[in-house]
Short mmCIF file of C-alpha atoms and ligand atoms in Angstrom, two decimals:
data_model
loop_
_atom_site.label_atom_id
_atom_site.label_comp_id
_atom_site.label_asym_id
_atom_site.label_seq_id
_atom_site.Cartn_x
_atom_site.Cartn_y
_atom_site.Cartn_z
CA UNK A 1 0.00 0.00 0.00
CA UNK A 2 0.89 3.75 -0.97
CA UNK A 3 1.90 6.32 1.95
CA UNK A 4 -0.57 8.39 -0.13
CA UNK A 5 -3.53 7.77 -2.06
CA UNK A 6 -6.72 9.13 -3.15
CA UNK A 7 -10.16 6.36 -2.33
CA UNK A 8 -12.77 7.60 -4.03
CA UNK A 9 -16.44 6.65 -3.43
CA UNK A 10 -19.89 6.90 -4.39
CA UNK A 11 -20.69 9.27 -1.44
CA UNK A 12 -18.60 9.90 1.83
CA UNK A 13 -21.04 10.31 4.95
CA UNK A 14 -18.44 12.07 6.73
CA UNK A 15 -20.21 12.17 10.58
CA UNK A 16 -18.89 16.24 10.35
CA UNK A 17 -20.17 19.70 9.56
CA UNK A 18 -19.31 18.78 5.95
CA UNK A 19 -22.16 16.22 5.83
CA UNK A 20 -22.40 13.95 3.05
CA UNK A 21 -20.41 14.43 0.31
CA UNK A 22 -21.91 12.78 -3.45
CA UNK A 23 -19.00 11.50 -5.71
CA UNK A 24 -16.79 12.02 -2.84
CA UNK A 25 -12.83 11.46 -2.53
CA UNK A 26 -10.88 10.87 0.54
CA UNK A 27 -7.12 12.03 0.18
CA UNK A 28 -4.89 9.94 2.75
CA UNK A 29 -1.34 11.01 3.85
CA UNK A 30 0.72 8.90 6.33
CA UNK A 31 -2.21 7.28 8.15
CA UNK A 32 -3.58 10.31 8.23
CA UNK A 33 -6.69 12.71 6.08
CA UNK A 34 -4.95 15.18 4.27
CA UNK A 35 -8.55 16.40 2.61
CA UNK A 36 -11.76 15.30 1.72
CA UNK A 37 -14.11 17.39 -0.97
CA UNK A 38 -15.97 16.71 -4.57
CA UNK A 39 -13.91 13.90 -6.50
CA UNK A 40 -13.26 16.07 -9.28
CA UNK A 41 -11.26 18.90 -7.68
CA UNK A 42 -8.76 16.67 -6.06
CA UNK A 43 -8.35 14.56 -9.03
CA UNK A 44 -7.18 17.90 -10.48
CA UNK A 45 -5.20 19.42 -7.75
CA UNK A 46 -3.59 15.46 -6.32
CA UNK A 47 -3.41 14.25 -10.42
CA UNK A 48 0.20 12.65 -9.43
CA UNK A 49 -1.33 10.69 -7.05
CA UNK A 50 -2.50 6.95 -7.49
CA UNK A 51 -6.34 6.51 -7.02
CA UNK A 52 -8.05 3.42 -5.78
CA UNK A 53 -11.48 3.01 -7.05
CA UNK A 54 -14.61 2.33 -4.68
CA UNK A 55 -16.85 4.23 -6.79
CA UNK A 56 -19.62 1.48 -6.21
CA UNK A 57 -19.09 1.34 -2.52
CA UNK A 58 -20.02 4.06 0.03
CA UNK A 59 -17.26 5.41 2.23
CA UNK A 60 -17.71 6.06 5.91
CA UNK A 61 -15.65 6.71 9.58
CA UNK A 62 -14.98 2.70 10.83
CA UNK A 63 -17.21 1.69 13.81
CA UNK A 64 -16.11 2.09 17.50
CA UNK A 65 -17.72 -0.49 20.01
CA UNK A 66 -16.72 1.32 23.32
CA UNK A 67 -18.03 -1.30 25.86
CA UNK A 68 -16.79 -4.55 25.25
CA UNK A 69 -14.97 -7.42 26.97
CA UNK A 70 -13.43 -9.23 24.25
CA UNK A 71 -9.90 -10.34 26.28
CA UNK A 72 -10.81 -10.66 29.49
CA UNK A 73 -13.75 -12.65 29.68
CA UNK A 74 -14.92 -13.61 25.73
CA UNK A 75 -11.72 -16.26 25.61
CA UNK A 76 -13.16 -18.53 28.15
CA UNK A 77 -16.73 -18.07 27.37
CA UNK A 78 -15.97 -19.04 23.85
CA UNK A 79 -12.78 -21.50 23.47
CA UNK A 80 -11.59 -24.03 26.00
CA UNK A 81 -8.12 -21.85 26.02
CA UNK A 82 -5.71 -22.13 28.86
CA UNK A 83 -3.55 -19.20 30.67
CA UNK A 84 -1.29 -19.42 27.55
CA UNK A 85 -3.80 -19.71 25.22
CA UNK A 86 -6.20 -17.08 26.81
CA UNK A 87 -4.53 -14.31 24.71
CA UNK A 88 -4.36 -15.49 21.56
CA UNK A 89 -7.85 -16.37 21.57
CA UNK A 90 -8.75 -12.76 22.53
CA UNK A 91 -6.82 -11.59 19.42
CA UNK A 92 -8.87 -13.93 17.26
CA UNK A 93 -11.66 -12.19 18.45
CA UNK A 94 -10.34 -9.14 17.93
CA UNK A 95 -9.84 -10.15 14.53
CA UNK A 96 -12.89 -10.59 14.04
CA UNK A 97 -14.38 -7.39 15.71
CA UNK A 98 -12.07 -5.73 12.93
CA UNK A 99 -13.68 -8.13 10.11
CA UNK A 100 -17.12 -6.53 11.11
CA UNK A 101 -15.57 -3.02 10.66
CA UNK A 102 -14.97 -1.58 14.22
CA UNK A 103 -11.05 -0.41 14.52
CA UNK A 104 -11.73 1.32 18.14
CA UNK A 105 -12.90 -0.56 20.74
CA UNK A 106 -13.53 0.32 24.87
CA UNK A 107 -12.24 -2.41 26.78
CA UNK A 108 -13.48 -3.12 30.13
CA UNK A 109 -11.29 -4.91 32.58
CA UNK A 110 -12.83 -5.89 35.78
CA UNK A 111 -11.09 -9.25 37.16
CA UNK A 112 -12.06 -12.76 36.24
CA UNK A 113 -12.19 -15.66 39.39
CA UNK A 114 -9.81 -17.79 36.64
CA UNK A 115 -7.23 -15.66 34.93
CA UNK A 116 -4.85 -13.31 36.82
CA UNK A 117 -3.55 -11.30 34.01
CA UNK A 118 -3.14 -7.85 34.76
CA UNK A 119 -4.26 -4.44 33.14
CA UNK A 120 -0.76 -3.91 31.69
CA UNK A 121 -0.81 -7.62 30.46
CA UNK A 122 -3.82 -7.24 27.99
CA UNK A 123 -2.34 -3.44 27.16
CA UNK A 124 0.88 -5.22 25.70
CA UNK A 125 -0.71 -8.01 23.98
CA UNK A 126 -2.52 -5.92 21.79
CA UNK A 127 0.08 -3.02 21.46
CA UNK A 128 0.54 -4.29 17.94
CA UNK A 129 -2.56 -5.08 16.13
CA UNK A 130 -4.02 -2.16 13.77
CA UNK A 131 -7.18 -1.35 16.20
CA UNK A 132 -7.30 1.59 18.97
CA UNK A 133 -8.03 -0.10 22.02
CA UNK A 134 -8.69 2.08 25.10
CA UNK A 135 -8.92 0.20 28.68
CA UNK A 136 -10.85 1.15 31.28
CA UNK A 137 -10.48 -0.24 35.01
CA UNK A 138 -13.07 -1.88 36.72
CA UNK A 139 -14.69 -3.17 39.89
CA UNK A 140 -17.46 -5.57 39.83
CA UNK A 141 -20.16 -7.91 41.30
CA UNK A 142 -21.69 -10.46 40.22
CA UNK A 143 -25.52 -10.69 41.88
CA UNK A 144 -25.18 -14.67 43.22
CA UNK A 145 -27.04 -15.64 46.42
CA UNK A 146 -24.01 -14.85 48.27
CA UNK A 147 -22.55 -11.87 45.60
CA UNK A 148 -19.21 -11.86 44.36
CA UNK A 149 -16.67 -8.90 43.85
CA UNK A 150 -13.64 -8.50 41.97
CA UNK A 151 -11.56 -5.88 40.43
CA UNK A 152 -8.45 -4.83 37.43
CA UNK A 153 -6.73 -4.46 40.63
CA UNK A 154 -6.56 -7.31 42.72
CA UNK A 155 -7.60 -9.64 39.15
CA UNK A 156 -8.10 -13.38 40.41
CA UNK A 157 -8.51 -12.49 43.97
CA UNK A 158 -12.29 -12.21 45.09
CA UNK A 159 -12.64 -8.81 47.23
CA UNK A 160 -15.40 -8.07 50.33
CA UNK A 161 -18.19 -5.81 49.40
CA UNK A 162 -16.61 -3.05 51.68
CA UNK A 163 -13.28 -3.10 49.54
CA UNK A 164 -15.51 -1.83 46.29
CA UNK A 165 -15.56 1.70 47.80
CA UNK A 166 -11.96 1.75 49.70
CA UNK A 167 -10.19 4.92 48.58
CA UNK A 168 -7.02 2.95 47.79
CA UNK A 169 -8.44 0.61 45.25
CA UNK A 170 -10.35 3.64 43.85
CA UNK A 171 -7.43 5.85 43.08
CA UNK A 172 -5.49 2.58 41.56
CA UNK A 173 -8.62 1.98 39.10
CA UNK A 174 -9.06 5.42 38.21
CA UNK A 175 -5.06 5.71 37.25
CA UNK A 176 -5.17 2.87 35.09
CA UNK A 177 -8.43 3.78 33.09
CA UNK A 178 -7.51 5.40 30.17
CA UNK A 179 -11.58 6.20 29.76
CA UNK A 180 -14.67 6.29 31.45
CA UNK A 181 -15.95 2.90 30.97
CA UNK A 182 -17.99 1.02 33.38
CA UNK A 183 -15.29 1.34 36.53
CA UNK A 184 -18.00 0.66 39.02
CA UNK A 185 -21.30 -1.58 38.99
CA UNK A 186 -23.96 0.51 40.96
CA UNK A 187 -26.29 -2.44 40.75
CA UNK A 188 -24.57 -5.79 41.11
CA UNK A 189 -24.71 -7.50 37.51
CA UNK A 190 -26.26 -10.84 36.31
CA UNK A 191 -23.26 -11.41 34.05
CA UNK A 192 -23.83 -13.81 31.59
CA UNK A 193 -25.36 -15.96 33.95
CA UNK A 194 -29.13 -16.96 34.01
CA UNK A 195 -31.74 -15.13 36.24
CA UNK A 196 -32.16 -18.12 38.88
CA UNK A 197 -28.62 -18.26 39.17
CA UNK A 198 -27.99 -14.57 39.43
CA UNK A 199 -31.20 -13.51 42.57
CA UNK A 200 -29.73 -10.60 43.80
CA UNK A 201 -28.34 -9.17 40.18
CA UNK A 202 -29.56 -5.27 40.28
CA UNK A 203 -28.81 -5.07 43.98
CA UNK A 204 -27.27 -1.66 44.77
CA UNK A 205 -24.04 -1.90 45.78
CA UNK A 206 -23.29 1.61 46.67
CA UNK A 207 -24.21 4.43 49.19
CA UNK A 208 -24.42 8.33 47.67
CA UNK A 209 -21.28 9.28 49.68
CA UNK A 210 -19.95 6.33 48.27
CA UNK A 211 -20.60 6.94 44.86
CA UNK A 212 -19.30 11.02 45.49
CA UNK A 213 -16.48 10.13 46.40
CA UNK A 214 -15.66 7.69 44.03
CA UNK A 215 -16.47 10.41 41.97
CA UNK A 216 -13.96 13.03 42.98
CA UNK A 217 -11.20 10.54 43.22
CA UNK A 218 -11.22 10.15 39.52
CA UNK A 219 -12.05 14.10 38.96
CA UNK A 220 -9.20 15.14 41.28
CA UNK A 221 -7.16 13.10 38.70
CA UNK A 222 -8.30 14.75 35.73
CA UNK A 223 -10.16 11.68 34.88
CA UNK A 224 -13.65 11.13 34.01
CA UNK A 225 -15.66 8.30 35.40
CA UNK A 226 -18.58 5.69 33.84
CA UNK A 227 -20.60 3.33 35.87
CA UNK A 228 -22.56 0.51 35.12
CA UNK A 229 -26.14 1.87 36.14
CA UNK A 230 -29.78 0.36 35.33
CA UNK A 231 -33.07 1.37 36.68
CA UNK A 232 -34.41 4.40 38.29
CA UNK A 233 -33.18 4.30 41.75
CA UNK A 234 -29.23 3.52 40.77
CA UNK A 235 -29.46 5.92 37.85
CA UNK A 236 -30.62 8.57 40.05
CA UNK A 237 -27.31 7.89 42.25
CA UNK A 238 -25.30 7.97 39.34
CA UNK A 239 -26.94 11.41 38.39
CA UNK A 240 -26.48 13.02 41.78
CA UNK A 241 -23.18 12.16 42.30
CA UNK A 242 -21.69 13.65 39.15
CA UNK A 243 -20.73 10.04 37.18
CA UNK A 244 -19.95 11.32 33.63
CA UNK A 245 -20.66 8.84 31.60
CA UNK A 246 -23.84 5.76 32.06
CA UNK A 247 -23.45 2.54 30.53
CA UNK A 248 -26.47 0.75 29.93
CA UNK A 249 -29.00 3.49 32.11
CA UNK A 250 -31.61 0.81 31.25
CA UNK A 251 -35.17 1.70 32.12
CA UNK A 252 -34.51 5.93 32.24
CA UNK A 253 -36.88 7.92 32.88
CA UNK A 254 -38.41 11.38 31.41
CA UNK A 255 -36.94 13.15 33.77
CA UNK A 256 -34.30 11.85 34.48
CA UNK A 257 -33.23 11.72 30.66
CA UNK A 258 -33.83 15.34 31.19
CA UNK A 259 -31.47 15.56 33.67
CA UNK A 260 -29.12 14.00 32.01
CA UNK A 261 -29.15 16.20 28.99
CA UNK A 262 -29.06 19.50 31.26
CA UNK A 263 -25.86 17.98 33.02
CA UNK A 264 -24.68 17.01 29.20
CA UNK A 265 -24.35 13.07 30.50
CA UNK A 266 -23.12 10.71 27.88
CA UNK A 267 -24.91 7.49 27.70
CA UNK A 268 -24.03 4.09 26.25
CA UNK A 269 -26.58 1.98 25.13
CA UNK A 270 -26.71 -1.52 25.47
CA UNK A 271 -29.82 -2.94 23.44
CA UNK A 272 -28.23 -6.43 23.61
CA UNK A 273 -28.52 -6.48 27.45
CA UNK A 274 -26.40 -6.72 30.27
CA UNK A 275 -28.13 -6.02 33.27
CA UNK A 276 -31.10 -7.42 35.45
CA UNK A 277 -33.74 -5.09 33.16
CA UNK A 278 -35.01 -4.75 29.70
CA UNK A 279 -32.41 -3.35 27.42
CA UNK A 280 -32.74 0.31 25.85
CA UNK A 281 -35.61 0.03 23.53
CA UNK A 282 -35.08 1.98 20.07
CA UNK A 283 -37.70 4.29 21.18
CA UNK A 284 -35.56 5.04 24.33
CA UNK A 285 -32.51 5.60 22.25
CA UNK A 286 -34.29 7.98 19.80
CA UNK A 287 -35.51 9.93 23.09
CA UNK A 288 -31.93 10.21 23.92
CA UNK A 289 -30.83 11.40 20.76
CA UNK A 290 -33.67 14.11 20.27
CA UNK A 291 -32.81 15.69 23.95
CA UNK A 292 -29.33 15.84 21.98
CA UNK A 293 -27.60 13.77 24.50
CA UNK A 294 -24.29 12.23 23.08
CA UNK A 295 -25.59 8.75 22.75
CA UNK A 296 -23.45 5.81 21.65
CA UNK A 297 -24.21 1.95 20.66
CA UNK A 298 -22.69 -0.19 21.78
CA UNK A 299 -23.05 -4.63 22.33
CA UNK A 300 -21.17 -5.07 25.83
CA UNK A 301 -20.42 -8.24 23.78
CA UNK A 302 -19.78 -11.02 24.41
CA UNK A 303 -23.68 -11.39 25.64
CA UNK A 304 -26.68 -13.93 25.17
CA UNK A 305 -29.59 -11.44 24.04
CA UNK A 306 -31.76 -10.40 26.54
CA UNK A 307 -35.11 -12.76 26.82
CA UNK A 308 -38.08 -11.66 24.97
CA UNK A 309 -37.49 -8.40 23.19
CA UNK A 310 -39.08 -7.79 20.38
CA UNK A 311 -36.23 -5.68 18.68
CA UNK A 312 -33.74 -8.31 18.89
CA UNK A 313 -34.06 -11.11 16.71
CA UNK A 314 -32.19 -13.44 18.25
CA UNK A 315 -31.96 -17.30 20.17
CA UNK A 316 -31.35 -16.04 23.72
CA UNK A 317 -29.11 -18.66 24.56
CA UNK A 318 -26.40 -17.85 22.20
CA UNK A 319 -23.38 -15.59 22.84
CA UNK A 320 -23.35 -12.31 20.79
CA UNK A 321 -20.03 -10.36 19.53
CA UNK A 322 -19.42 -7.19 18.16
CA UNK A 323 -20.33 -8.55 14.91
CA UNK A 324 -24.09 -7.89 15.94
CA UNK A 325 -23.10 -4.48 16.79
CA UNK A 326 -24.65 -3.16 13.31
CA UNK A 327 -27.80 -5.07 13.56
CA UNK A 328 -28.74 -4.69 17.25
CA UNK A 329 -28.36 -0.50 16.47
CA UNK A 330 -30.12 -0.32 13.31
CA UNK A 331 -33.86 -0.79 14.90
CA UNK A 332 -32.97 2.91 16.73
CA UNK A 333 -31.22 3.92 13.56
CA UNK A 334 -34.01 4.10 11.28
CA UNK A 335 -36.44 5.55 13.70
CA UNK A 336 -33.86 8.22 13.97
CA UNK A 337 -34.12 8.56 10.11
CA UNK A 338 -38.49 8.14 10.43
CA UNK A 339 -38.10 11.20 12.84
CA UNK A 340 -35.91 13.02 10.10
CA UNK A 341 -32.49 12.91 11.78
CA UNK A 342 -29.37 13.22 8.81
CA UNK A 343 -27.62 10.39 7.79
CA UNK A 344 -24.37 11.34 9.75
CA UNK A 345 -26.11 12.47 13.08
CA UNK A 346 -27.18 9.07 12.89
CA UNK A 347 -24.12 7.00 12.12
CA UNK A 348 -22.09 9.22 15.06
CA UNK A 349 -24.21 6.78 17.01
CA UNK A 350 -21.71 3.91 15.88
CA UNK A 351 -18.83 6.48 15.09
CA UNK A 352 -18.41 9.98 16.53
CA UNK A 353 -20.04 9.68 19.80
CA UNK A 354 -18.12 6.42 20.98
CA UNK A 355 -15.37 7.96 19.96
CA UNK A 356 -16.31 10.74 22.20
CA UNK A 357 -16.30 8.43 25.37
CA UNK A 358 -13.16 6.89 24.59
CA UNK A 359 -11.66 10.57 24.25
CA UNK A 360 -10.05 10.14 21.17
CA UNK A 361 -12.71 12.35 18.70
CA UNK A 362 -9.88 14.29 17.54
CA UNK A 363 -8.66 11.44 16.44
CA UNK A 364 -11.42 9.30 14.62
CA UNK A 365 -15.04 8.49 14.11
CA UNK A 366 -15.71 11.47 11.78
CA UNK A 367 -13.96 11.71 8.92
CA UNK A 368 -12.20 15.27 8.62
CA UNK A 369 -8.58 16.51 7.52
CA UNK A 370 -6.20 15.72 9.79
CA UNK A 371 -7.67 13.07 11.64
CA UNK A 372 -6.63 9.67 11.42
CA UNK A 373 -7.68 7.80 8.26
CA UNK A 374 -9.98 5.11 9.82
CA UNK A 375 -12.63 4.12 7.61
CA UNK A 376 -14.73 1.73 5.84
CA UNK A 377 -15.73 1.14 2.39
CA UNK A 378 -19.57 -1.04 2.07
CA UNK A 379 -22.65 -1.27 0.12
CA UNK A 380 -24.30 1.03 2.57
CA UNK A 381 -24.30 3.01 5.45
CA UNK A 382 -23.53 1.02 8.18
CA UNK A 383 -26.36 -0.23 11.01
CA UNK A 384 -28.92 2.42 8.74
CA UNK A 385 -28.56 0.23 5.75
CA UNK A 386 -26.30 -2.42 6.26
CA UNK A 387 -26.00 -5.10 9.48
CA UNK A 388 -23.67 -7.62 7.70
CA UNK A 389 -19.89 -7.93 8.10
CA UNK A 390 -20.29 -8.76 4.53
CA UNK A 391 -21.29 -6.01 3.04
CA UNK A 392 -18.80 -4.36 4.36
CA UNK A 393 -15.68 -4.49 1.49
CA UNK A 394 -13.05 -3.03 2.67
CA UNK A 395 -11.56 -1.33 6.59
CA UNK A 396 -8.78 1.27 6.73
CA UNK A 397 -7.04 1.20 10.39
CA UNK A 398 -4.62 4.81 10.09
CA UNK A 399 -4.79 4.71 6.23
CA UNK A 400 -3.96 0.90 5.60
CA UNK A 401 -6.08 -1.78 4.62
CA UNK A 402 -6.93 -4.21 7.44
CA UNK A 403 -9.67 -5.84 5.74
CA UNK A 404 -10.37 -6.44 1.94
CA UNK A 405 -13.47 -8.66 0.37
CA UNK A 406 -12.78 -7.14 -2.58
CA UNK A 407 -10.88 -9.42 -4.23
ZN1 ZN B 1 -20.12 -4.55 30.40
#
């Protein structure tokens, strides 16, 4: 591949003020955008320049999944790996999360009762790959008859309920989070796990002062913080106590998605699942979007599909990856596009606004001089028009090819 090139596409939804651009051509420099306009003025003004030709395909920023847990708990749950198999496997998968178009992902590492890799252990294995990986440090528990805690911290090592708000372990979670993933579970979680198994998933696990000061600890360190939050009475917590970012926020209300939007709250949105409620509906999600609150999509994978909702049309019992990430969001998607929302406010869903969490939107998920050249080329806009990793051709990680079905 070329240090420089000029793709050129049927139309670029570029997720940015410019909008969608018809006959569109995307001129790449050194991983990075060097400029972006109407195809025929930079074949003029970049004529040197060697041209490859996707003018069948559309061209749009690659996806960002920003709550996942592909390494630290998908190996197991998937492939009988051991501890010196565990890692590879998680590359495999995040092969495959590449495959389906996503080049950013938000990693959450919370501890696992069976593997005691650390933080910085999963941070090196992936170093590497072509993908933008942000980690974010967690504490959990997991809502058995007798509940279970863990955390990145102290990994293999169950942890008493009292330890999950102990300033120490707080400061050490917030300084290895590079983003405001889910670092604490306000209610404790069902896992993957089934509801008999799991009685007291949903169980709030922390006081207000609790939750406050968790809060400032990650403030005072110039760090925002995200917490895994469903129903009324934990997102209300979360709310009061100045958590930036809700994953999940399953069951919000009115008012308190108007809170939310006054306090400019960024909420992930899990329609797969992953807590003791109902998933966000795409009702809920298009609510979100028209109080213009930053939301983002994203599959918490890997997950079995919450029972019994009609937007997902899935086998529960079946684990779900980010290769469902397009097809659990597009239900929301086109009732964005029913209620008249643009093509690119509606693909920042999968693009721009996960990129937003992570903290790396000067970076990528719109497509805009300068920033890095992450994109995909497919028969249609992603999630809105397209859900399968099929149709999606070709995947630019900083301005090489990662993936090509082109061939
Ligand atoms: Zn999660």
């Amino acid at each position: 591949m070329n240090e420089s090139y000029i793709i050129l596409g049927k139309k670029i939804v570029t997720v940015s003020d410019r909008g969608t651009i018809e006959n569109g051509g995307l001129v790449v420099n050194k991983g990075k955008i060097q400029e972006i306009g109407d195809w025929k003025t930079l074949k003029q003004r970049y004529a040197a320049m060697s041209i490859i030709d996707c003018s069948e395909y559309v061209i749009t920023p690659s996806l960002v999944d920003c709550h996942t847990h592909l390494l630290e708990f998908a190996p197991s749950s998937l492939y009988p790996v051991s501890h010196t198999t565990h890692l590879w496997a998680g590359k495999t998968i995040l092969f495959h999360a590449l495959s389906s178009g996503i080049t950013a992902l938000g990693e959450q590492i919370c501890g696992h009762p069976n593997n005691h890799f650390s933080i910085e252990d999963y941070r090196k294995a992936v170093a590497d790959l072509p993908m933008d990986i942000s980690f974010a440090a967690a504490s959990i528990t997991i809502g058995f008859p007798e509940p279970l805690h863990f955390s990145a911290v102290t990994r293999s090592q169950p942890i008493e309920k009292k330890h999950l708000s102990d300033p120490s372990l707080l400061r050490k979670l917030a300084e290895q989070s590079e983003f405001p993933g889910e670092n604490l579970f306000i209610n404790a979680t069902p896992a993957n796990f089934t509801a008999e198994a799991v009685p007291r998933a949903g169980e709030l696990m922390y006081s207000f002062q609790e939750l406050q000061r968790a809060a400032d600890t990650y403030h005072q360190l110039n760090k925002k913080i995200g917490v895994h939050v469903a129903g009324e009475e934990g997102i209300e917590l979360a709310i009061k106590a100045g958590i930036d970012v809700l994953h999940h926020a399953h069951e919000i209300t009115d008012e308190q998605i108007e809170k939310a939007a006054s306090r400019q709250l960024k909420i992930v949105a899990t329609p797969l699942g992953g807590t003791h409620l109902p998933p966000n509906s795409p009702e809920e999600i298009v609510k979100l979007a028209e109080k213009n609150i930053a939301v983002s999509i994203a599959t918490d994978a890997y997950l079995p599909s919450y029972p019994g909702v009609s937007w997902l049309p899935f086998d529960t019992n079946v684990l779900r990856g980010p290769d469902v990430l397009m097809l659990i969001a597009q239900p929301a998607m086109k009732r964005m596009k029913e209620k008249k929302f643009d093509e690119n406010a509606i693909l920042a869903i999968l693009t721009a606004n996960p990129a937003e969490v992570l903290g790396k939107e000067k970076e990528f998920g719109r497509l805009e001089k300068g920033m890095d050249a992450n994109f995909i080329v497919s028969t249609g806009i992603p999630g809105l028009e397209i859900t399968e990793a099929e149709q999606i051709k070709k995947v630019f990680f900083q301005g090489t090819e990662v993936i090509n079905r082109l061939v």
